[in-house]
Short mmCIF file of C-alpha atoms and ligand atoms in Angstrom, two decimals:
data_model
loop_
_atom_site.label_atom_id
_atom_site.label_comp_id
_atom_site.label_asym_id
_atom_site.label_seq_id
_atom_site.Cartn_x
_atom_site.Cartn_y
_atom_site.Cartn_z
CA UNK A 1 -2.88 4.77 33.68
CA UNK A 2 -1.95 4.67 29.96
CA UNK A 3 -4.19 2.92 27.63
CA UNK A 4 -2.70 -0.68 26.50
CA UNK A 5 -3.38 -2.17 23.05
CA UNK A 6 -3.55 -6.26 23.14
CA UNK A 7 -4.59 -6.76 19.47
CA UNK A 8 -2.17 -9.54 19.17
CA UNK A 9 -2.55 -12.17 22.05
CA UNK A 10 0.29 -11.62 24.50
CA UNK A 11 1.66 -8.57 22.85
CA UNK A 12 1.33 -5.17 23.95
CA UNK A 13 1.73 -3.19 20.68
CA UNK A 14 2.35 0.17 22.19
CA UNK A 15 5.12 -1.60 24.32
CA UNK A 16 6.70 -3.33 21.59
CA UNK A 17 6.97 -0.15 19.64
CA UNK A 18 8.41 1.85 22.49
CA UNK A 19 11.08 -0.84 23.06
CA UNK A 20 11.72 -1.03 19.48
CA UNK A 21 12.36 2.83 19.59
CA UNK A 22 14.87 2.52 22.36
CA UNK A 23 17.24 0.01 20.49
CA UNK A 24 16.83 2.14 16.96
CA UNK A 25 19.91 4.39 16.19
CA UNK A 26 19.04 8.06 16.60
CA UNK A 27 18.36 9.51 12.99
CA UNK A 28 16.17 6.17 12.36
CA UNK A 29 14.31 6.67 15.18
CA UNK A 30 13.38 10.39 14.10
CA UNK A 31 12.60 9.29 10.78
CA UNK A 32 10.40 6.21 12.05
CA UNK A 33 8.45 8.75 14.42
CA UNK A 34 7.99 10.97 11.52
CA UNK A 35 6.52 8.10 9.49
CA UNK A 36 4.05 7.26 12.03
CA UNK A 37 5.67 4.75 14.48
CA UNK A 38 3.38 1.88 13.60
CA UNK A 39 3.59 -1.78 14.03
CA UNK A 40 3.05 -2.36 10.27
CA UNK A 41 6.25 0.04 9.58
CA UNK A 42 8.24 -2.16 12.00
CA UNK A 43 7.05 -5.28 10.18
CA UNK A 44 8.28 -3.57 6.85
CA UNK A 45 11.46 -2.80 8.32
CA UNK A 46 12.33 -5.94 10.04
CA UNK A 47 10.49 -8.49 7.82
CA UNK A 48 9.31 -10.03 11.07
CA UNK A 49 5.25 -10.84 11.23
CA UNK A 50 4.28 -10.26 14.86
CA UNK A 51 1.72 -12.98 15.67
CA UNK A 52 2.59 -13.74 19.48
CA UNK A 53 4.89 -12.74 21.99
CA UNK A 54 8.00 -14.91 20.60
CA UNK A 55 7.76 -13.26 17.17
CA UNK A 56 7.62 -9.93 19.32
CA UNK A 57 11.03 -10.89 20.73
CA UNK A 58 12.42 -11.89 17.61
CA UNK A 59 11.15 -8.69 15.97
CA UNK A 60 13.00 -6.70 18.98
CA UNK A 61 16.31 -8.65 18.24
CA UNK A 62 16.08 -7.68 14.54
CA UNK A 63 15.50 -3.98 15.43
CA UNK A 64 18.58 -4.15 17.68
CA UNK A 65 20.47 -5.73 14.74
CA UNK A 66 19.29 -2.70 12.18
CA UNK A 67 21.94 -2.82 9.62
CA UNK A 68 22.71 -1.18 6.16
CA UNK A 69 19.87 -2.62 4.29
CA UNK A 70 17.28 -1.35 7.00
CA UNK A 71 18.95 1.97 6.80
CA UNK A 72 18.57 2.17 3.11
CA UNK A 73 15.26 1.40 3.13
CA UNK A 74 14.02 4.07 5.64
CA UNK A 75 16.02 6.63 3.87
CA UNK A 76 15.96 5.94 0.42
CA UNK A 77 12.31 6.06 -0.94
CA UNK A 78 13.61 4.36 -4.16
CA UNK A 79 14.79 1.18 -2.43
CA UNK A 80 12.82 -2.18 -3.53
CA UNK A 81 10.74 -3.85 -1.41
CA UNK A 82 11.60 -7.56 -0.88
CA UNK A 83 10.43 -10.32 -3.12
CA UNK A 84 9.53 -13.85 -2.08
CA UNK A 85 9.32 -17.31 -3.97
CA UNK A 86 6.20 -18.70 -4.86
CA UNK A 87 6.21 -21.38 -1.91
CA UNK A 88 5.96 -18.03 0.60
CA UNK A 89 2.46 -16.93 -0.82
CA UNK A 90 -0.08 -16.77 1.98
CA UNK A 91 -3.28 -18.92 1.22
CA UNK A 92 -5.72 -17.95 1.26
CA UNK A 93 -4.77 -14.21 0.81
CA UNK A 94 -7.13 -12.14 3.60
CA UNK A 95 -9.82 -9.81 2.62
CA UNK A 96 -9.73 -6.25 4.23
CA UNK A 97 -11.72 -3.28 4.02
CA UNK A 98 -13.92 -1.09 6.42
CA UNK A 99 -17.09 -3.16 5.43
CA UNK A 100 -17.72 -6.98 4.86
CA UNK A 101 -16.96 -8.54 1.68
CA UNK A 102 -20.69 -8.79 0.86
CA UNK A 103 -20.55 -4.62 0.67
CA UNK A 104 -17.65 -4.61 -1.66
CA UNK A 105 -18.10 -2.96 -4.90
CA UNK A 106 -19.36 -5.14 -7.48
CA UNK A 107 -17.91 -3.27 -10.50
CA UNK A 108 -19.34 -4.18 -13.98
CA UNK A 109 -16.22 -4.46 -16.28
CA UNK A 110 -18.22 -3.44 -19.49
CA UNK A 111 -19.27 -0.12 -17.64
CA UNK A 112 -16.12 0.72 -15.83
CA UNK A 113 -13.67 3.06 -17.11
CA UNK A 114 -10.48 4.57 -15.42
CA UNK A 115 -10.95 8.41 -15.22
CA UNK A 116 -7.62 10.52 -15.60
CA UNK A 117 -7.46 13.98 -14.57
CA UNK A 118 -5.37 16.92 -13.53
CA UNK A 119 -1.86 17.60 -14.65
CA UNK A 120 -1.56 15.13 -17.48
CA UNK A 121 -1.49 15.88 -21.65
CA UNK A 122 -4.20 13.05 -22.35
CA UNK A 123 -7.31 12.99 -20.22
CA UNK A 124 -8.82 10.38 -22.13
CA UNK A 125 -10.68 7.69 -19.96
CA UNK A 126 -9.60 4.02 -20.31
CA UNK A 127 -11.75 0.89 -20.85
CA UNK A 128 -10.49 -2.18 -19.23
CA UNK A 129 -9.87 -3.80 -22.65
CA UNK A 130 -7.61 -1.11 -23.48
CA UNK A 131 -5.90 -1.30 -19.99
CA UNK A 132 -5.45 -5.02 -20.56
CA UNK A 133 -3.32 -4.51 -23.66
CA UNK A 134 -0.49 -2.77 -21.91
CA UNK A 135 2.59 -4.45 -21.05
CA UNK A 136 2.22 -6.37 -17.58
CA UNK A 137 4.99 -7.58 -14.93
CA UNK A 138 4.23 -9.99 -11.75
CA UNK A 139 5.77 -9.32 -8.18
CA UNK A 140 5.67 -11.52 -5.30
CA UNK A 141 5.66 -9.14 -2.43
CA UNK A 142 4.45 -8.70 1.26
CA UNK A 143 1.19 -6.60 2.15
CA UNK A 144 1.38 -5.28 5.41
CA UNK A 145 -1.71 -3.94 7.31
CA UNK A 146 -1.77 -1.40 10.35
CA UNK A 147 -4.15 -3.48 11.79
CA UNK A 148 -1.49 -5.88 12.85
CA UNK A 149 -1.51 -8.60 9.72
CA UNK A 150 0.71 -9.19 6.91
CA UNK A 151 0.51 -11.74 4.02
CA UNK A 152 2.53 -12.34 0.84
CA UNK A 153 0.63 -12.22 -2.63
CA UNK A 154 1.38 -12.40 -6.08
CA UNK A 155 0.14 -9.35 -8.29
CA UNK A 156 0.21 -8.81 -11.93
CA UNK A 157 -0.17 -5.47 -14.01
CA UNK A 158 1.45 -2.48 -15.61
CA UNK A 159 3.88 -0.55 -13.62
CA UNK A 160 2.19 3.09 -12.65
CA UNK A 161 5.23 4.96 -13.99
CA UNK A 162 4.94 3.61 -17.11
CA UNK A 163 1.13 4.58 -17.64
CA UNK A 164 2.09 8.02 -16.18
CA UNK A 165 4.40 8.32 -19.02
CA UNK A 166 1.89 6.93 -21.58
CA UNK A 167 -0.79 9.78 -20.41
CA UNK A 168 1.95 12.67 -20.51
CA UNK A 169 1.69 13.30 -16.44
CA UNK A 170 3.58 15.98 -15.07
CA UNK A 171 5.78 13.81 -12.99
CA UNK A 172 6.91 17.27 -11.11
CA UNK A 173 3.55 17.19 -9.35
CA UNK A 174 3.46 16.36 -5.87
CA UNK A 175 0.65 13.53 -5.77
CA UNK A 176 -1.37 10.71 -7.53
CA UNK A 177 -4.64 10.78 -5.94
CA UNK A 178 -6.81 7.80 -6.31
CA UNK A 179 -10.51 7.63 -5.89
CA UNK A 180 -12.43 4.01 -5.42
CA UNK A 181 -15.85 2.89 -6.05
CA UNK A 182 -16.68 1.81 -2.37
CA UNK A 183 -20.25 2.85 -1.43
CA UNK A 184 -18.98 5.69 1.14
CA UNK A 185 -15.88 6.60 -0.60
CA UNK A 186 -12.43 5.77 -0.37
CA UNK A 187 -9.21 7.26 -1.44
CA UNK A 188 -5.74 7.78 -1.23
CA UNK A 189 -2.85 10.12 -2.09
CA UNK A 190 0.48 8.72 -3.40
CA UNK A 191 3.34 10.94 -3.47
CA UNK A 192 4.66 11.34 -6.90
CA UNK A 193 8.24 9.46 -5.97
CA UNK A 194 6.05 6.53 -4.92
CA UNK A 195 4.06 6.74 -7.72
CA UNK A 196 7.10 6.52 -10.05
CA UNK A 197 8.85 3.68 -8.00
CA UNK A 198 9.30 0.80 -10.18
CA UNK A 199 7.39 -1.93 -8.19
CA UNK A 200 4.34 0.46 -7.68
CA UNK A 201 1.79 -1.38 -10.01
CA UNK A 202 -1.70 -0.92 -11.69
CA UNK A 203 -2.73 -4.55 -10.75
CA UNK A 204 -5.42 -6.51 -12.75
CA UNK A 205 -4.54 -9.92 -11.69
CA UNK A 206 -4.02 -11.68 -8.50
CA UNK A 207 -2.45 -15.24 -8.49
CA UNK A 208 -2.16 -15.17 -12.33
CA UNK A 209 -6.16 -14.71 -12.48
CA UNK A 210 -8.26 -11.62 -13.23
CA UNK A 211 -8.29 -9.60 -9.77
CA UNK A 212 -11.32 -11.09 -7.96
CA UNK A 213 -13.94 -8.78 -6.18
CA UNK A 214 -12.55 -9.29 -2.78
CA UNK A 215 -9.10 -7.99 -3.85
CA UNK A 216 -10.19 -4.71 -5.98
CA UNK A 217 -11.90 -5.66 -9.42
CA UNK A 218 -10.99 -4.37 -11.79
CA UNK A 219 -8.11 -2.44 -10.67
CA UNK A 220 -6.08 -1.69 -7.52
CA UNK A 221 -2.76 0.10 -7.07
CA UNK A 222 -0.09 -2.28 -5.42
CA UNK A 223 2.32 -0.30 -3.50
CA UNK A 224 4.71 -2.75 -1.90
CA UNK A 225 6.95 -0.02 0.00
CA UNK A 226 3.71 1.31 1.73
CA UNK A 227 1.38 0.17 4.15
CA UNK A 228 -1.81 -1.60 3.14
CA UNK A 229 -4.22 1.32 3.60
CA UNK A 230 -1.91 2.96 0.68
CA UNK A 231 -3.06 0.39 -1.63
CA UNK A 232 -6.44 1.48 -3.08
CA UNK A 233 -8.96 -1.00 -4.60
CA UNK A 234 -11.68 -0.65 -7.01
CA UNK A 235 -10.19 2.55 -8.22
CA UNK A 236 -12.17 4.71 -10.41
CA UNK A 237 -10.04 7.57 -11.09
CA UNK A 238 -6.62 9.00 -10.72
CA UNK A 239 -5.69 12.77 -10.61
CA UNK A 240 -2.17 14.07 -10.90
CA UNK A 241 -2.17 17.08 -8.76
CA UNK A 242 0.15 19.51 -6.53
CA UNK A 243 -2.90 19.75 -3.90
CA UNK A 244 -2.92 17.47 -0.78
CA UNK A 245 -6.60 15.97 -1.08
CA UNK A 246 -6.49 13.85 2.14
CA UNK A 247 -7.68 10.24 2.01
CA UNK A 248 -9.95 7.86 3.87
CA UNK A 249 -7.38 6.65 6.70
CA UNK A 250 -5.02 9.50 5.99
CA UNK A 251 -7.96 11.81 7.50
CA UNK A 252 -8.22 9.72 10.61
CA UNK A 253 -4.99 10.14 11.44
CA UNK A 254 -2.69 7.71 9.69
CA UNK A 255 0.38 9.16 8.34
CA UNK A 256 0.28 9.79 4.83
CA UNK A 257 4.02 8.57 4.24
CA UNK A 258 3.13 5.40 5.66
CA UNK A 259 5.54 2.94 4.77
CA UNK A 260 9.14 3.28 3.66
N1 MTE B 1 -11.14 0.93 -2.10
C1 MTE B 1 -10.74 0.45 -0.84
N2 MTE B 1 -9.32 0.07 -0.83
C2 MTE B 1 -8.60 -0.48 0.19
C3 MTE B 1 -9.20 -0.51 1.41
C4 MTE B 1 -10.69 -0.15 1.45
O1 MTE B 1 -11.28 -0.48 2.40
N3 MTE B 1 -11.29 0.20 0.25
N4 MTE B 1 -8.71 -0.93 2.84
C5 MTE B 1 -7.37 -0.99 2.71
C6 MTE B 1 -6.62 -1.82 3.82
S1 MTE B 1 -6.67 -1.11 5.14
C7 MTE B 1 -5.97 -2.78 3.42
S2 MTE B 1 -5.06 -3.95 4.50
C8 MTE B 1 -6.18 -3.74 1.99
C9 MTE B 1 -6.62 -4.84 1.87
O2 MTE B 1 -6.42 -5.50 0.60
P1 MTE B 1 -6.82 -6.88 0.45
O3 MTE B 1 -8.50 -7.04 0.60
O4 MTE B 1 -6.61 -7.50 -1.10
O5 MTE B 1 -6.10 -7.94 1.33
O6 MTE B 1 -6.91 -2.71 1.02
C10 MTE B 1 -6.61 -1.14 1.29
N5 MTE B 1 -7.30 -0.70 0.21
MO1 MO B 2 -5.14 -2.26 6.02
#
């Protein structure tokens, strides 16, 4: 018998995905499968958070109504992720990593520098003070984790595309690859198209305050068009490259395109 997965009480994740696939238009289904066919991706596309069997039913109803907006999002990597009012923010916002909060990197602001490598004109490292001087914008967007939860948060920082322009990055390169300060390493490649997406952000603040340790101090990359694992925290370096260098979860089978 096939293995069942009951991460959410009363909801068989595998069956939910299977049922969703049945109701999807053909081309959407193909794209959805190519993108990893995860519950997270369904959450991203339907806007429904599955926490019990009735919200699972609701998600299925949404999939059967898949409309032009969903089509646009699934086929257009430049489509914008939905934004929300302040009243929708999830409090407290969850912490998540492959370890407990006590083991999260405790980065010293004075010693930290963002290293820039690869296909860029200017490979200078950036101190936090220098980065804080760059123009910043805010977004209230939904973070969706493949493990089956989502939460809405408020993030402030510099659009990554502005920074890439500033350092003279070769935007014809395929990836921007991020490395993090986690004790056993964490990294993730981002396709250039998504790196240049207007909502992709070098994030320095959460809810208007300096990014707390839990959420990636001093800098995380916020990518609201991708699943949570493609939002690296505690970033220490970025490399503009044509080589696919893999990533922490990508190497364990999660689709690198995960998201849109
Ligand atoms: N450096 C680092 N970044 C990471 C992770 C991690 O373990 N280490 N986990 C990822 C996953 S799976 C999720 S869901 C989000 C969680 O972010 P949060 O703690 O701000 O909710 O961070 C992502 N970025
Ligand atoms: Mo996640």
